[in-house]
Each structure stands twice: as C-alpha cells, then as structure tokens.
Coordinates of C-alpha atoms and ligand atoms in Angstrom, one line a residue:
M743 CA 62.9 100.6 -182.0
K744 CA 61.3 102.7 -179.8
K745 CA 59.0 104.0 -182.3
L746 CA 58.0 100.6 -183.5
L747 CA 57.5 99.5 -179.8
G748 CA 55.6 102.3 -179.7
I749 CA 53.1 101.2 -183.0
I750 CA 53.2 97.7 -181.4
V751 CA 51.6 98.8 -177.9
L752 CA 48.6 101.4 -180.1
S753 CA 47.9 97.9 -182.2
L754 CA 47.3 95.9 -178.9
I755 CA 45.7 98.9 -177.2
L756 CA 43.4 99.0 -180.5
S757 CA 43.0 94.8 -181.0
S758 CA 41.9 94.6 -177.7
S759 CA 39.5 97.4 -177.4
A760 CA 38.3 96.2 -180.7
Y761 CA 37.5 92.4 -179.8
A762 CA 36.2 93.4 -175.9
I763 CA 33.0 92.8 -175.5
E764 CA 30.7 95.1 -173.3
K765 CA 29.1 92.4 -170.7
F766 CA 25.3 93.3 -169.4
K767 CA 27.0 94.2 -165.9
F768 CA 25.0 93.6 -162.7
K769 CA 25.6 95.3 -159.3
Y770 CA 25.5 93.0 -156.1
N771 CA 23.9 93.8 -153.0
L772 CA 23.7 91.2 -150.8
H773 CA 22.5 91.4 -147.1
E774 CA 25.0 90.7 -144.1
N775 CA 22.2 88.8 -143.1
L776 CA 23.1 86.0 -145.6
P777 CA 25.0 82.8 -144.7
K778 CA 28.7 82.9 -145.9
K779 CA 28.4 79.7 -147.8
W780 CA 25.0 81.2 -149.5
I781 CA 27.2 84.1 -151.3
T782 CA 29.5 82.0 -152.5
E783 CA 27.4 79.4 -154.5
F784 CA 25.6 82.8 -155.5
N785 CA 28.8 84.1 -156.9
N786 CA 29.5 80.4 -158.8
I787 CA 26.2 80.8 -160.2
M788 CA 25.8 83.8 -161.5
N789 CA 29.4 83.4 -162.9
I790 CA 27.9 80.1 -164.8
V791 CA 25.0 81.4 -166.2
Q792 CA 26.7 84.2 -167.4
E793 CA 29.3 82.4 -169.3
V794 CA 26.9 79.5 -170.4
M795 CA 23.8 82.3 -171.4
P796 CA 25.5 85.5 -171.8
I797 CA 23.7 89.3 -172.1
N798 CA 26.4 91.5 -173.9
E799 CA 26.1 94.2 -176.6
N800 CA 26.2 92.0 -179.5
T801 CA 23.3 90.4 -178.2
N802 CA 20.8 92.4 -179.9
H803 CA 20.6 96.7 -180.6
W804 CA 18.0 96.4 -177.8
V805 CA 20.2 95.3 -175.1
K806 CA 23.0 97.1 -176.5
N807 CA 21.0 100.9 -176.3
N808 CA 19.2 99.2 -173.1
M809 CA 23.1 98.9 -171.5
K810 CA 24.2 102.2 -173.1
L811 CA 21.0 104.1 -171.0
M812 CA 21.3 102.2 -168.3
N813 CA 25.4 102.7 -167.7
M814 CA 24.9 106.5 -168.3
K815 CA 22.2 106.2 -165.1
Q816 CA 23.5 103.7 -162.9
G817 CA 27.3 102.9 -164.2
Y818 CA 26.5 99.2 -165.3
S819 CA 23.1 97.5 -166.4
M820 CA 20.8 96.0 -163.9
D821 CA 20.8 95.4 -159.4
V822 CA 20.2 92.3 -157.9
Y823 CA 19.1 92.5 -154.5
A824 CA 19.7 89.0 -152.0
W825 CA 18.3 88.9 -148.7
K826 CA 17.7 86.1 -146.0
S827 CA 13.8 87.0 -145.5
T828 CA 13.3 90.0 -143.1
K829 CA 11.7 93.4 -143.1
N830 CA 12.3 95.8 -145.4
P831 CA 16.2 94.8 -146.0
F832 CA 17.3 97.7 -148.4
P833 CA 15.2 100.5 -146.3
E834 CA 18.1 103.0 -147.9
K835 CA 17.6 101.3 -151.9
R836 CA 14.0 100.2 -152.1
A837 CA 11.2 100.1 -149.6
N838 CA 9.8 96.9 -148.6
M839 CA 11.4 94.3 -151.3
K840 CA 9.5 90.9 -150.3
Y841 CA 9.5 88.2 -152.5
S842 CA 12.2 87.0 -155.1
G843 CA 11.7 87.7 -158.5
L844 CA 12.1 90.2 -162.0
E845 CA 10.8 93.4 -161.0
A846 CA 9.6 96.6 -162.3
V847 CA 9.8 94.1 -166.1
N848 CA 8.3 96.4 -169.1
S849 CA 10.1 99.5 -167.4
P850 CA 13.7 100.7 -168.3
A851 CA 15.1 99.7 -165.0
P852 CA 14.3 96.6 -163.4
W853 CA 16.3 95.1 -160.6
L854 CA 16.5 91.3 -159.7
Q855 CA 15.6 90.4 -156.4
L856 CA 16.3 87.1 -154.1
D857 CA 14.2 86.3 -150.9
I858 CA 15.9 83.6 -149.2
N859 CA 13.8 81.4 -147.2
P860 CA 15.3 80.8 -143.5
N861 CA 13.4 77.1 -143.4
D862 CA 15.0 76.5 -146.8
L863 CA 18.7 77.0 -145.9
K864 CA 18.3 74.8 -143.0
S865 CA 16.4 72.0 -145.3
S866 CA 18.7 69.3 -146.6
V867 CA 16.5 68.5 -148.9
N868 CA 14.9 72.2 -149.5
K869 CA 18.5 74.0 -149.4
I870 CA 19.3 74.0 -153.0
R871 CA 15.7 75.7 -154.4
T872 CA 17.7 78.8 -152.5
Y873 CA 20.3 78.3 -155.1
S874 CA 18.1 76.9 -158.2
V875 CA 16.1 80.6 -158.0
V876 CA 19.2 82.1 -158.8
V877 CA 19.3 80.5 -162.1
H878 CA 15.6 81.0 -162.6
E879 CA 15.7 84.5 -162.2
Y880 CA 18.6 85.6 -164.4
F881 CA 17.2 83.1 -166.8
H882 CA 14.2 86.2 -167.0
V883 CA 16.9 88.7 -167.6
Y884 CA 18.6 86.3 -170.5
Q885 CA 14.6 86.3 -171.9
R886 CA 14.0 89.9 -171.7
A887 CA 17.2 90.3 -173.4
L888 CA 16.3 88.3 -176.5
S889 CA 12.6 89.3 -177.2
H890 CA 13.0 92.5 -176.3
D891 CA 11.5 92.9 -173.6
K892 CA 8.5 90.7 -174.3
I893 CA 8.1 88.9 -171.4
L894 CA 4.6 88.9 -169.4
D895 CA 1.2 87.9 -170.1
R896 CA 0.9 90.8 -172.6
N897 CA 3.3 89.4 -174.7
S898 CA 4.3 85.7 -174.4
P899 CA 2.5 82.7 -172.5
K900 CA 3.5 82.6 -169.2
W901 CA 3.4 78.8 -169.5
L902 CA 6.5 79.5 -171.7
F903 CA 8.2 82.2 -169.7
E904 CA 7.9 80.7 -166.1
G905 CA 7.7 76.7 -167.4
G906 CA 10.8 76.8 -169.2
A907 CA 12.2 78.9 -166.1
K908 CA 11.2 76.3 -164.3
V909 CA 12.8 73.6 -165.9
L910 CA 15.7 74.8 -166.5
E911 CA 16.7 75.5 -163.0
E912 CA 15.6 71.9 -162.5
I913 CA 18.6 70.9 -165.5
Y914 CA 20.8 73.0 -163.6
L915 CA 20.0 71.2 -160.2
K916 CA 20.7 68.1 -161.6
Q917 CA 24.0 68.5 -163.3
Y918 CA 25.7 70.9 -160.7
Y919 CA 24.1 69.9 -157.2
K920 CA 23.4 66.0 -158.7
K921 CA 19.6 66.3 -157.1
Y922 CA 16.6 66.4 -158.8
L923 CA 13.3 68.1 -157.0
L924 CA 11.4 68.2 -160.7
K925 CA 10.2 65.0 -160.9
N926 CA 8.9 65.0 -156.8
D927 CA 7.4 68.6 -158.1
L928 CA 5.1 67.3 -160.6
K929 CA 4.1 63.8 -159.2
K930 CA 2.8 65.5 -156.3
S931 CA -0.8 65.7 -157.9
D932 CA -2.2 68.7 -155.9
N933 CA 0.8 70.6 -157.3
W934 CA -1.3 70.8 -160.6
S935 CA -4.2 68.9 -162.7
I936 CA -3.5 67.5 -165.5
K937 CA -7.0 67.7 -166.9
R938 CA -6.9 71.5 -166.6
V939 CA -3.3 71.6 -168.4
S940 CA -4.3 69.2 -171.0
E941 CA -8.4 70.5 -171.5
E942 CA -7.8 74.4 -170.7
P943 CA -4.3 74.9 -171.8
K944 CA -5.3 78.7 -172.5
L945 CA -5.3 79.2 -168.7
Y946 CA -1.4 79.1 -168.0
E947 CA -1.1 81.9 -170.5
K948 CA -1.7 84.6 -168.1
Y949 CA -1.0 84.8 -164.3
N950 CA -4.2 86.3 -163.5
T951 CA -6.2 82.5 -165.3
S952 CA -3.3 80.6 -163.5
P953 CA -2.5 80.9 -160.2
Q954 CA 0.5 80.0 -158.7
K955 CA -1.6 78.6 -156.1
K956 CA -2.0 74.8 -155.0
G957 CA -3.8 72.4 -157.3
F958 CA -3.1 74.6 -160.4
D959 CA 0.3 75.7 -161.3
N960 CA 1.9 75.7 -158.0
N961 CA 5.7 75.7 -158.2
Y962 CA 4.7 76.2 -161.4
S963 CA 4.9 72.6 -162.3
G964 CA 1.6 72.8 -164.6
S965 CA 3.4 75.4 -166.5
A966 CA 6.6 72.9 -166.8
F967 CA 4.4 69.9 -167.7
I968 CA 3.1 71.9 -170.7
V969 CA 7.2 72.9 -171.3
L970 CA 8.1 68.9 -171.2
A971 CA 5.4 67.7 -173.7
L972 CA 6.1 70.6 -175.9
V973 CA 9.9 69.6 -176.1
N974 CA 8.3 65.5 -176.5
E975 CA 6.3 66.7 -179.2
L976 CA 9.6 68.6 -181.3
K977 CA 11.5 65.5 -180.6
K978 CA 8.6 63.5 -182.8
N979 CA 9.5 65.3 -184.8
N980 CA 12.9 64.6 -185.2
V981 CA 14.2 67.6 -183.0
S982 CA 17.1 66.4 -181.0
E983 CA 16.6 67.1 -177.1
Q984 CA 19.1 69.4 -176.7
E985 CA 18.2 71.2 -180.1
A986 CA 14.4 71.4 -178.8
F987 CA 15.5 72.9 -175.4
E988 CA 17.4 75.3 -177.3
L989 CA 14.0 76.2 -179.4
V990 CA 12.5 76.8 -175.9
F991 CA 15.0 78.2 -173.9
R992 CA 16.3 80.1 -176.7
E993 CA 15.2 80.8 -180.0
F994 CA 11.2 81.5 -179.3
W995 CA 12.6 84.7 -177.5
I996 CA 14.6 85.8 -180.4
Q997 CA 11.4 85.2 -182.6
R998 CA 9.6 86.9 -180.2
A999 CA 12.0 89.9 -180.5
K1000 CA 10.9 90.3 -184.1
K1001 CA 7.1 91.7 -183.3
P1002 CA 6.6 94.5 -181.7
Q1003 CA 5.5 95.0 -177.7
G1004 CA 1.8 93.7 -177.8
W1005 CA 1.5 91.3 -180.6
N1006 CA 0.1 88.0 -180.6
W1007 CA 3.3 85.5 -179.9
Q1008 CA 1.5 83.2 -181.9
P1009 CA 3.7 83.7 -184.8
A1010 CA 6.7 83.7 -183.1
F1011 CA 5.6 80.3 -181.7
Q1012 CA 5.1 78.6 -185.3
N1013 CA 8.1 79.4 -186.9
T1014 CA 10.1 78.7 -183.9
F1015 CA 8.7 75.2 -183.5
G1016 CA 7.1 74.5 -187.0
M1017 CA 3.3 74.1 -185.6
T1018 CA 0.4 76.2 -184.7
V1019 CA -0.5 76.5 -181.1
P1020 CA -3.6 75.2 -181.4
E1021 CA -1.9 72.1 -183.2
F1022 CA 0.0 72.2 -180.4
Y1023 CA -2.4 72.3 -177.7
E1024 CA -4.7 70.1 -179.8
R1025 CA -1.5 66.9 -179.0
L1026 CA -1.5 68.3 -175.5
S1027 CA -5.1 67.2 -174.7
K1028 CA -4.0 63.3 -175.4
Y1029 CA -1.2 63.4 -172.1
K1030 CA -2.0 61.6 -169.2
R1031 CA -0.5 61.9 -166.1
K1032 CA 1.5 59.0 -166.1
D1033 CA 3.8 60.5 -169.5
L1034 CA 5.5 62.7 -167.0
K1035 CA 8.1 59.3 -166.8
K1036 CA 8.4 60.0 -170.3
I1037 CA 8.8 63.4 -171.0
L1038 CA 11.2 64.2 -168.3
P1039 CA 14.6 65.5 -169.7
S1040 CA 17.3 63.1 -169.7
K1041 CA 19.7 63.0 -166.5
S1042 CA 22.8 63.6 -168.4
L1043 CA 21.8 67.2 -170.5
K1044 CA 24.1 69.5 -169.5
I1045 CA 23.4 73.5 -170.2
Q1046 CA 26.1 73.3 -171.7
D1047 CA 24.6 71.9 -174.7
I1048 CA 21.9 73.2 -175.1
F1049 CA 22.9 76.9 -175.3
S1050 CA 26.3 75.7 -177.4
Ligands
LIG1611 ZN1 9.8 83.0 -162.9

C-alpha cells in the first residue's frame, strides 16, 4: 500500500511538472506615492492581460531562451516600474526614469515603466488613461515576444506597432470601464491630419518622420486611424472583425518573427493580410475623415474574442 501510494505521489509530481508551463514573470516595483485604488486596478489589469495574451515558454523558442537567460540573471523575466510623476522615482534601481514605455528594447533586459500623471488621476475623464496605459505597454511586451524582438522602426512600421497598442487599449477601456476615448481622440482635428495619413502613410512607418505631436500623430491618433482602415479593408475581404483584429494584434507579429532582424517587414505584411503594402496604401488614399464613424470597433467587441 505504502509503495502504491509512493508511486501515485511520484506520478502526480511527474505529471504536474510535465504540464506546468513556465510563465514570463514580471517583478512589480510600485512606488509608495501611488494611490491604493490605482495599484488595485494595476494588479487586476496585469492579471487580465496575461491571461488573455499569455507569454510563456511555449510562445516560441526566442521567448523560451530569453526567459532562461533573464531568470538566470535576475530570477524573473522583466521589471515593471510604476510611480506617480516625480523626479528620479527609483534612484537605487535606475536613475531618472521618465515617461511611460517599454525601455531598452533590442537589449537582452528591457523593462516596462509607467509614469502616472497626477492630473490624469484627478480627472474624471482621463483617469482611465492611467489604466489603459498598462494595457498599452504590456501589449508592447507581447508584440516583442511574438516577433522575436522586432518591434521598432528598423523592423516594423510604427503605425502598426503603436496604432495597434492604441486601438487595443481603447477596446479594453470600452469592455472593462464602459468608456470610449478613441472616438473623441480621433475626432479632434488637431490630433492628426487625414491628408497626411491618406497621402503620406510612409511617414507613419517611423517615429522620427511621424512625431507624436499635434497635427501629426498626437496620442497615436493617426496611427490608430491607419490600423482601423486596415481592419476595415480586411472586412471587405470577408474577414470577420474579430479575425481582422487578431491578424493585426497577433498574427502579423508571428509572421514578423520568421525573418531576421533588420529585414524588410513588407513580406510579413503580405503573408498576414493577403495584400501588399502598396495595395493597402492605395486603398487608404481613398479614406476621408468622415469615414471614421464607419470604421470604429464594434462596441460589443471583447478582447477575449479576439485572442481566443
Ligand atoms: Zn506605445
């Protein structure tokens, strides 16, 4: 009996270790100046996005190797720093961190930082931006994981990288906070110009040719419009809305992983979307500002439906 029990216990241990998939682990460094409510939301959001868009050793071999390396170096895969805007928030960790973003990309050890604006925390309208930024920046980690770290200018178009993150965070806000800032952001004429977007989309392929400033790509509004136009064109090709967003948010990055660093991203675009980049830009040139209301995501769209 004892022996049998031993065998059962052993086989349980073996089977659980055989099936335990190691996750990409974040270490949270949350500044004491953040409100408790924000920290609660942050924890919830991180749980949800990791569940819906998981990153783990099965994602691909690049992620598996990166996790092994980082776990050996620091015992986890990536640091997350968050603070309410203040000078030099974590002097003992990294000096003078400023702004939100995924930092040191293309290095073996990037980190995620969230610089939370106190005015946004106080504003009834903009408060949810302090939450959606968590979704936005996590999504960059996801894009990096799927693409084998091919997310910046040299490797992928900024409008797809940032526009995708912008649209995804807005779908999240609609689903979890019942609020939608996307429509208002895109309606503001000084956030972006339809002329630039429709006639010169190439400018939106790089950060330095499409600065995040008024009239260009403020709040990534111009990039978001291009992403929504792409989804709309896919729908015309009989792709469902969920499927079209899945191609933009996930499949493109999987395709992008297949070619080496620095190689042109256009073949990955064609493989994913079934049209060439010039074909898409030609279709984009027909768009007018008033098309916006026709191309906004459905209000009932759920991130789980996109990533399932
Ligand atoms: Zn971003």
